[in-house]
């Protein structure tokens, strides 16, 4: 992915910023600038998601494209956000066999991938099990 | 609208064809189809070519012009159009050709599909295929195609009865059929153990749950039904053409385990042909992964949701069963040159309806269906063909 292509979505990727339709209230992440329900009657404004949710379905990716080859095996999931939409994201687990449908997760800021050894490092949102922080 | 008939078919062998170039693949399929229709090439009015990603696979765009040129049609300046809809490109090229003939605008039309996938390394083709999903919000976070279909499989197995063995039986059946198809990439039978012992690609899908990377091309020739017997003694009539779309990303679907675009395109096709699923004698479905065939036979109405695994296990989708599925070997065993698959499906059904399918012949087949999917179900083409 080219630098400008990544750069222009930094806010949305780092901060889980999607959109909300002011007409029907439906929220969108990934962001949509056009509400599919209200169409021209709707107007969308930025909406920041807290990003808590649960795993609807998942897989463990064992064979990935070059950009992700060093991360395998990793858990990829579709997550139902409490605030409405579903998103695709990685779930960070010490042991990939711990992933479960229905597992509660929360978002974390992580490195997503790198473009070769000297290319851009992409950051964004991954998910971790939504458990209380351990006592310090 | 005029009735449309298939008057000729041609298909290369499918496989890793190191010695054959992109343009040679297309020419071979086109020549076979012309020969089958007793045409020299002079009578062709237009070309429609399904191709997903020549830009990524062979660094060549402008496929319509290239193919017209190398088919010897450049001097006649006929219209030549590339059609792209990921793995559904072939199905949509066929549909565009049907519409062109049905409208009366064009008479004798070639619908073809071609993909040359082995001129790049596997990781490059995996990434090129991932472009059929949402690059910004699926591919960006590491989604692969096996990964997306694996999430469909996990959702399905969480909600409906489907055993790992039933899923493997889809591949076993399709390899059995592929072993009886001279053009198939894999012509060996396998067992459930072969599938279960193969390496995990994306849990729960293993290597033998996945269709391969394939080079191949297929072409069919269409004409108005009223003129079909000028070219062939065994024309096949196009009874229905239907297409539907859905969200590009799997996470935005109404139901992860149901391909709504398949449901809608299937229903539209059956309505257009005034048929019910029980009147279909065979169907070529888009089994890019074993789970995709289970979903397809349910979503097309051959059984209820959740019954696909049992139907497969009981042999109802095998040759000799109630509704033979993927007699060609499907994408799994025949191979999946993405842009060509939708046209190959038509070639298989036409062969079956002509009674020319040899050891994989469905006895007395009169009506067949094809089902071609783009991505994880964002575009679907369904066609119904019948003996004319």
XYZ file of C-alpha atoms in Angstrom:
524
model
C 0.000 0.000 0.000
C 1.456 3.377 -1.030
C 2.335 6.073 1.545
C -0.503 8.485 0.644
C -3.013 5.653 0.497
C -2.097 4.643 4.041
C -1.599 8.196 5.327
C -5.053 9.426 4.327
C -6.734 6.790 6.523
C -4.424 7.144 9.544
C -7.100 8.741 11.729
C -9.615 6.032 10.893
C -7.127 3.183 11.379
C -5.394 4.453 14.550
C -8.459 5.784 16.358
C -11.241 3.531 15.047
C -12.910 6.574 13.561
C -15.887 5.611 11.419
C -19.009 7.498 10.471
C -22.583 7.879 11.671
C -25.655 8.732 9.614
C -27.382 11.750 11.170
C -30.669 10.717 9.572
C -31.053 7.103 10.791
C -28.296 6.904 13.420
C -26.613 3.862 11.878
C -22.881 3.714 12.475
C -20.250 2.561 10.010
C -16.826 1.087 10.518
C -15.049 0.896 8.141
C -16.283 4.453 7.441
C -18.841 5.077 4.710
C -19.555 8.555 3.404
C -22.890 7.419 1.952
C -25.540 5.716 4.127
C -26.842 2.686 2.182
C -30.224 2.945 3.940
C -30.924 6.679 3.642
C -28.876 7.305 0.483
C -29.186 10.953 -0.539
C -31.531 11.748 2.345
C -28.813 10.955 4.879
C -25.689 12.775 5.931
C -22.701 11.107 7.540
C -20.451 12.630 10.189
C -17.305 11.215 11.832
C -17.958 8.853 14.737
C -15.310 7.472 17.066
C -15.818 3.869 18.173
C -14.735 2.545 21.553
C -14.259 -0.750 19.734
C -15.249 -3.296 22.366
C -17.009 -6.328 21.049
C -17.006 -10.069 20.611
C -15.697 -12.577 18.097
C -18.415 -13.669 15.643
C -16.133 -16.017 13.722
C -12.386 -16.468 13.317
C -9.626 -18.479 11.712
C -5.963 -19.118 12.323
C -4.018 -17.982 9.262
C -1.134 -20.421 8.643
C -0.221 -19.314 5.099
C -0.178 -15.558 4.489
C 0.918 -13.161 1.770
C 4.510 -11.872 1.982
C 3.599 -8.840 4.101
C 2.247 -11.095 6.874
C 4.371 -14.209 6.389
C 6.504 -13.541 9.474
C 3.440 -13.216 11.710
C 1.958 -16.661 11.063
C 0.199 -18.309 12.706
C -2.150 -15.479 13.692
C -5.828 -15.209 14.535
C -8.031 -13.297 12.109
C -11.578 -12.605 13.249
C -14.803 -10.825 12.431
C -15.727 -8.820 15.512
C -19.207 -7.576 16.366
C -18.692 -4.131 17.914
C -21.049 -3.099 20.728
C -21.697 0.070 18.759
C -23.183 -1.726 15.733
C -20.907 -2.673 12.881
C -18.727 -5.712 12.336
C -15.039 -5.393 11.530
C -12.266 -7.722 10.401
C -9.154 -7.672 12.547
C -6.397 -9.689 14.125
C -6.788 -10.957 17.681
C -3.495 -11.038 19.587
C -3.236 -14.176 21.713
C -0.267 -15.904 23.297
C -1.696 -19.212 22.101
C -3.769 -19.103 18.901
C -5.769 -22.141 20.056
C -7.381 -19.950 22.747
C -9.573 -18.120 20.187
C -13.291 -18.785 20.643
C -16.506 -17.614 19.033
C -18.140 -15.300 21.564
C -14.811 -14.209 23.132
C -14.966 -10.605 24.384
C -12.265 -8.371 22.902
C -11.059 -4.767 23.091
C -8.965 -2.766 20.610
C -5.232 -2.086 20.956
C -2.834 -0.003 18.861
C -0.381 -2.304 17.111
C 1.947 -2.638 14.193
C -0.064 -4.267 11.393
C 2.600 -4.936 8.778
C 5.740 -3.728 7.072
C 6.615 -3.201 3.465
C 9.889 -5.035 3.007
C 12.947 -4.289 5.159
C 13.179 -0.589 4.424
C 9.572 0.253 3.551
C 6.676 1.785 5.421
C 5.582 0.336 8.761
C 1.804 0.199 8.938
C 0.120 0.710 12.284
C -3.516 0.230 13.135
C -5.932 -1.580 15.411
C -5.738 -5.166 16.591
C -7.788 -6.781 19.356
C -6.970 -8.545 22.617
C -9.173 -10.486 25.065
C -11.206 -8.002 27.109
C -10.007 -8.910 30.596
C -9.111 -6.521 33.446
C -5.516 -5.326 33.472
C -3.430 -7.408 35.893
C -2.522 -5.590 39.154
C 0.797 -3.828 38.917
C -35.590 -10.435 -26.473
C -34.387 -13.248 -28.686
C -33.701 -16.775 -27.462
C -29.994 -17.543 -27.333
C -28.140 -20.817 -27.937
C -24.634 -22.120 -27.320
C -23.360 -23.433 -30.653
C -19.741 -24.216 -29.802
C -17.475 -24.879 -26.828
C -13.733 -25.150 -26.322
C -11.529 -25.565 -23.289
C -7.786 -25.990 -22.810
C -6.509 -28.552 -20.365
C -6.189 -26.960 -16.918
C -3.002 -27.028 -14.870
C 0.439 -25.524 -14.395
C 1.165 -24.882 -18.051
C 4.722 -23.591 -18.018
C 5.074 -23.903 -21.800
C 1.960 -21.936 -22.675
C 1.607 -18.139 -22.610
C -1.455 -16.053 -21.729
C -2.290 -15.375 -25.373
C -1.640 -18.962 -26.462
C -4.061 -20.207 -23.805
C -6.822 -18.021 -25.141
C -6.111 -18.912 -28.776
C -6.236 -22.627 -28.036
C -9.662 -22.394 -26.360
C -11.004 -20.048 -29.041
C -9.850 -22.291 -31.879
C -11.467 -25.349 -30.258
C -14.761 -23.475 -29.869
C -14.731 -22.234 -33.486
C -14.009 -25.745 -34.725
C -16.837 -27.094 -32.584
C -19.233 -24.559 -34.160
C -17.919 -25.150 -37.685
C -16.909 -21.505 -37.914
C -13.803 -20.020 -39.480
C -13.748 -16.853 -37.407
C -15.086 -14.611 -40.143
C -18.636 -14.894 -38.855
C -17.827 -13.576 -35.362
C -19.490 -10.255 -34.487
C -18.049 -9.602 -31.020
C -15.838 -10.924 -28.220
C -16.375 -10.829 -24.454
C -13.445 -11.994 -22.333
C -13.575 -12.754 -18.616
C -10.250 -12.057 -16.931
C -9.595 -11.144 -13.327
C -6.052 -9.908 -13.055
C -3.791 -10.131 -16.090
C -2.261 -6.906 -14.790
C -0.962 -8.680 -11.702
C -0.419 -12.151 -13.186
C 1.288 -11.278 -16.498
C 1.626 -7.476 -16.278
C -0.700 -7.028 -19.222
C -3.890 -4.979 -19.380
C -5.969 -4.108 -22.440
C -6.909 -7.751 -22.761
C -9.878 -7.220 -25.075
C -7.705 -5.651 -27.767
C -4.851 -8.125 -27.291
C -7.132 -11.085 -27.759
C -8.940 -9.619 -30.758
C -5.552 -8.950 -32.334
C -4.047 -12.389 -31.765
C -7.296 -14.072 -32.796
C -6.869 -12.422 -36.189
C -9.824 -10.094 -35.674
C -7.938 -6.791 -35.542
C -8.282 -6.209 -39.288
C -12.058 -6.740 -39.004
C -12.227 -4.285 -36.066
C -14.904 -6.236 -34.176
C -15.779 -5.020 -30.658
C -13.840 -6.878 -27.969
C -14.588 -6.298 -24.300
C -12.856 -7.465 -21.140
C -15.210 -8.243 -18.261
C -13.884 -8.227 -14.692
C -15.652 -9.390 -11.567
C -12.877 -11.276 -9.757
C -13.499 -15.054 -9.854
C -16.928 -14.342 -11.398
C -15.387 -12.680 -14.487
C -16.130 -15.663 -16.753
C -19.744 -15.930 -15.627
C -20.284 -12.243 -16.296
C -18.544 -12.398 -19.701
C -20.995 -15.153 -20.614
C -23.898 -13.062 -19.356
C -22.758 -10.005 -21.336
C -22.543 -12.132 -24.480
C -26.018 -13.591 -23.860
C -27.453 -10.087 -23.419
C -25.728 -8.889 -26.604
C -27.246 -11.691 -28.684
C -30.638 -11.544 -26.957
C -30.871 -7.810 -27.645
C -30.464 -8.337 -31.382
C -27.464 -6.022 -31.507
C -24.989 -8.824 -32.232
C -25.519 -12.258 -33.782
C -22.578 -14.618 -33.377
C -20.576 -13.816 -30.271
C -17.646 -15.412 -28.427
C -17.728 -15.500 -24.626
C -14.372 -16.540 -23.235
C -12.378 -16.587 -20.053
C -8.647 -16.813 -19.501
C -6.211 -16.671 -16.605
C -2.473 -17.326 -16.571
C -1.592 -17.588 -12.881
C 1.741 -19.430 -12.690
C 4.020 -16.797 -14.240
C 4.324 -15.226 -10.767
C 5.315 -16.747 -7.429
C 2.607 -18.251 -5.243
C 2.740 -15.397 -2.718
C 2.118 -12.886 -5.520
C -0.871 -14.823 -6.803
C -2.250 -15.142 -3.264
C -2.003 -11.361 -2.944
C -3.524 -10.765 -6.395
C -6.468 -12.990 -5.437
C -6.859 -11.107 -2.140
C -7.752 -8.072 -4.278
C -11.174 -9.699 -4.758
C -11.869 -8.866 -1.100
C -11.793 -5.385 0.459
C -8.116 -4.375 0.250
C -8.468 -1.453 2.685
C -10.363 -3.228 5.461
C -9.811 -6.977 4.967
C -6.541 -7.411 3.086
C -4.854 -4.623 5.080
C -5.197 -6.555 8.339
C -3.943 -9.834 6.894
C -7.000 -11.505 5.379
C -6.346 -14.104 2.676
C -8.996 -15.855 0.603
C -8.637 -19.174 2.406
C -8.835 -17.144 5.631
C -12.122 -15.488 4.683
C -13.730 -18.779 3.623
C -12.344 -20.384 6.790
C -14.286 -17.772 8.779
C -17.406 -18.753 6.810
C -16.674 -22.402 7.667
C -16.206 -21.680 11.371
C -19.412 -19.634 11.524
C -21.266 -22.387 9.655
C -19.952 -25.209 11.851
C -20.836 -23.234 14.969
C -24.473 -22.907 13.863
C -25.284 -25.981 11.756
C -24.441 -29.668 11.837
C -21.411 -30.195 9.607
C -18.583 -32.573 10.403
C -14.984 -32.177 9.279
C -15.407 -35.489 7.397
C -18.495 -34.223 5.504
C -16.526 -31.158 4.446
C -13.689 -33.404 3.222
C -16.198 -35.495 1.257
C -16.776 -32.488 -1.046
C -13.118 -32.665 -2.130
C -13.201 -36.479 -2.361
C -16.261 -36.353 -4.655
C -14.813 -33.594 -6.832
C -11.519 -35.458 -7.249
C -13.501 -38.580 -8.235
C -15.201 -36.511 -10.964
C -11.957 -34.777 -11.948
C -10.326 -38.174 -12.450
C -12.935 -38.719 -15.169
C -12.387 -35.361 -16.897
C -9.589 -35.206 -19.503
C -9.022 -31.460 -18.986
C -8.834 -31.581 -15.160
C -5.736 -30.359 -13.308
C -5.978 -33.182 -10.754
C -6.962 -36.525 -12.226
C -6.397 -38.677 -9.177
C -8.917 -39.894 -6.646
C -8.341 -39.077 -2.988
C -9.773 -40.251 0.330
C -11.100 -38.388 3.342
C -7.765 -39.157 4.994
C -5.908 -37.342 2.191
C -7.833 -34.194 3.092
C -7.558 -34.571 6.866
C -3.803 -35.237 6.720
C -3.021 -32.282 4.452
C -1.534 -29.159 6.038
C -3.689 -26.490 7.647
C -3.969 -23.338 5.541
C -6.525 -21.407 7.602
C -8.307 -23.377 10.341
C -10.426 -25.407 9.768
C -9.526 -25.443 6.057
C -6.657 -27.642 4.910
C -4.755 -27.693 1.639
C -7.161 -30.230 0.107
C -10.143 -28.017 0.980
C -8.750 -25.370 -1.382
C -8.919 -25.014 -5.155
C -5.498 -24.740 -6.784
C -3.692 -22.033 -8.745
C -4.293 -22.839 -12.396
C -3.561 -21.767 -15.953
C -6.391 -22.257 -18.408
C -8.851 -20.795 -20.855
C -12.329 -21.629 -22.080
C -14.526 -20.233 -24.826
C -18.110 -20.684 -25.988
C -19.885 -19.348 -29.043
C -23.394 -17.966 -28.880
C -25.944 -17.344 -31.618
C -29.670 -16.633 -31.847
C -31.549 -19.906 -31.246
C -33.328 -19.518 -34.597
C -29.964 -19.639 -36.394
C -28.319 -22.273 -34.172
C -28.888 -25.239 -36.478
C -26.882 -23.538 -39.220
C -23.850 -24.324 -37.067
C -24.574 -27.420 -34.986
C -26.884 -30.412 -34.662
C -26.847 -30.137 -30.878
C -27.550 -26.544 -29.843
C -28.027 -25.823 -26.163
C -30.502 -23.137 -25.210
C -29.801 -20.488 -22.566
C -32.920 -20.727 -20.385
C -31.911 -18.072 -17.875
C -29.187 -15.558 -17.039
C -29.078 -13.891 -13.636
C -26.627 -11.827 -11.634
C -26.599 -10.368 -8.131
C -24.239 -8.387 -5.927
C -23.615 -7.970 -2.197
C -21.205 -6.147 0.120
C -17.556 -6.434 -0.897
C -16.450 -7.291 2.671
C -17.547 -10.468 4.414
C -17.989 -8.625 7.741
C -20.769 -6.454 6.259
C -22.983 -9.377 5.177
C -26.405 -9.971 6.668
C -25.421 -13.578 7.395
C -21.822 -14.815 7.161
C -22.786 -18.398 6.197
C -25.377 -17.504 3.571
C -24.328 -15.955 0.283
C -27.347 -13.707 -0.283
C -26.144 -12.921 -3.810
C -26.309 -16.661 -4.582
C -29.810 -16.893 -3.086
C -31.041 -13.936 -5.150
C -29.294 -14.818 -8.429
C -30.469 -18.439 -8.092
C -34.053 -17.387 -7.467
C -34.008 -14.911 -10.374
C -32.632 -17.577 -12.719
C -35.219 -20.177 -11.700
C -38.019 -17.621 -12.129
C -36.733 -16.640 -15.568
C -36.596 -20.298 -16.658
C -39.869 -21.111 -14.843
C -38.224 -24.046 -13.098
C -37.792 -25.402 -9.584
C -34.508 -26.788 -8.178
C -35.858 -30.356 -8.462
C -36.058 -29.950 -12.248
C -32.319 -29.266 -12.562
C -30.393 -32.404 -13.599
C -26.882 -31.209 -12.699
C -25.163 -28.114 -11.395
C -21.645 -26.693 -11.583
C -21.163 -24.641 -8.398
C -18.321 -22.389 -7.306
C -16.358 -24.653 -4.917
C -13.287 -22.453 -4.477
C -13.211 -24.080 -1.024
C -15.112 -27.136 0.197
C -17.301 -24.991 2.474
C -18.299 -22.912 -0.567
C -19.919 -25.954 -2.204
C -21.887 -26.743 0.962
C -23.176 -23.139 1.118
C -23.886 -23.074 -2.645
C -26.110 -26.165 -2.810
C -28.130 -24.814 0.114
C -28.319 -21.217 -1.096
C -29.397 -22.369 -4.589
C -32.242 -24.333 -3.024
C -31.127 -27.939 -3.586
C -31.532 -28.564 0.154
C -32.322 -26.611 3.290
C -29.728 -24.601 5.214
C -27.705 -26.940 7.368
C -28.369 -30.046 5.269
C -25.531 -29.668 2.754
C -23.087 -31.818 4.693
C -25.519 -34.708 5.078
C -26.551 -34.466 1.396
C -22.877 -34.719 0.404
C -22.116 -37.558 2.828
C -25.069 -39.574 1.526
C -23.818 -39.288 -2.052
C -26.773 -37.237 -3.310
C -24.383 -34.740 -4.956
C -22.172 -37.436 -6.525
C -22.514 -38.906 -10.017
C -25.654 -41.044 -9.887
C -27.032 -39.054 -6.949
C -30.198 -36.949 -6.807
C -28.419 -33.769 -7.976
C -24.882 -34.330 -9.307
C -22.733 -31.330 -8.326
C -19.511 -30.383 -10.125
C -19.279 -33.278 -12.553
C -16.259 -31.505 -14.100
C -14.363 -31.935 -10.832
C -15.284 -28.398 -9.873
C -12.773 -25.719 -9.039
C -11.176 -28.134 -6.574
C -10.087 -30.880 -8.987
C -10.619 -29.462 -12.478
C -8.725 -26.340 -11.417
C -9.542 -22.653 -11.017
C -8.033 -20.286 -13.592
C -10.164 -17.550 -12.055
C -11.319 -15.654 -15.156
C -11.947 -18.870 -17.105
C -13.907 -20.785 -14.467
C -17.351 -19.363 -15.285
C -16.946 -20.283 -18.968
C -15.570 -23.750 -18.163
C -18.716 -24.369 -16.108
C -20.823 -23.605 -19.201
C -18.617 -25.927 -21.313
C -19.165 -28.750 -18.804
C -22.950 -28.325 -18.730
C -23.110 -28.171 -22.550
C -21.054 -31.385 -22.796
C -23.416 -33.062 -20.330
C -26.545 -31.910 -22.196
C -25.076 -33.153 -25.481
C -24.359 -36.519 -23.857
C -20.631 -36.092 -24.557
C -19.306 -36.261 -20.977
C -17.930 -39.801 -21.217
C -17.287 -41.520 -17.884
C -18.791 -38.646 -15.921
C -22.014 -38.442 -17.964
C -25.233 -37.738 -16.055
C -27.690 -40.080 -17.783
C -30.480 -38.285 -19.611
C -29.376 -34.793 -18.522
C -31.688 -32.184 -20.047
C -31.276 -29.119 -17.837
C -28.122 -27.879 -16.139
C -27.149 -24.886 -14.006
C -23.914 -22.941 -13.498
C -23.057 -20.870 -10.405
C -20.027 -18.565 -10.444
C -18.991 -16.433 -7.446
C -16.769 -13.371 -7.194
C -14.850 -12.880 -3.954
C -16.613 -14.194 -0.873
C -19.998 -13.646 -2.529
C -19.989 -9.981 -3.565
C -20.937 -10.938 -7.114
C -22.684 -14.040 -8.387
C -23.773 -15.201 -11.839
C -26.223 -18.066 -12.296
C -27.153 -19.543 -15.668
C -29.562 -22.300 -16.647
C -29.069 -24.210 -19.887
C -31.326 -26.753 -21.572
C -31.296 -29.079 -24.537
C -32.742 -27.197 -27.515
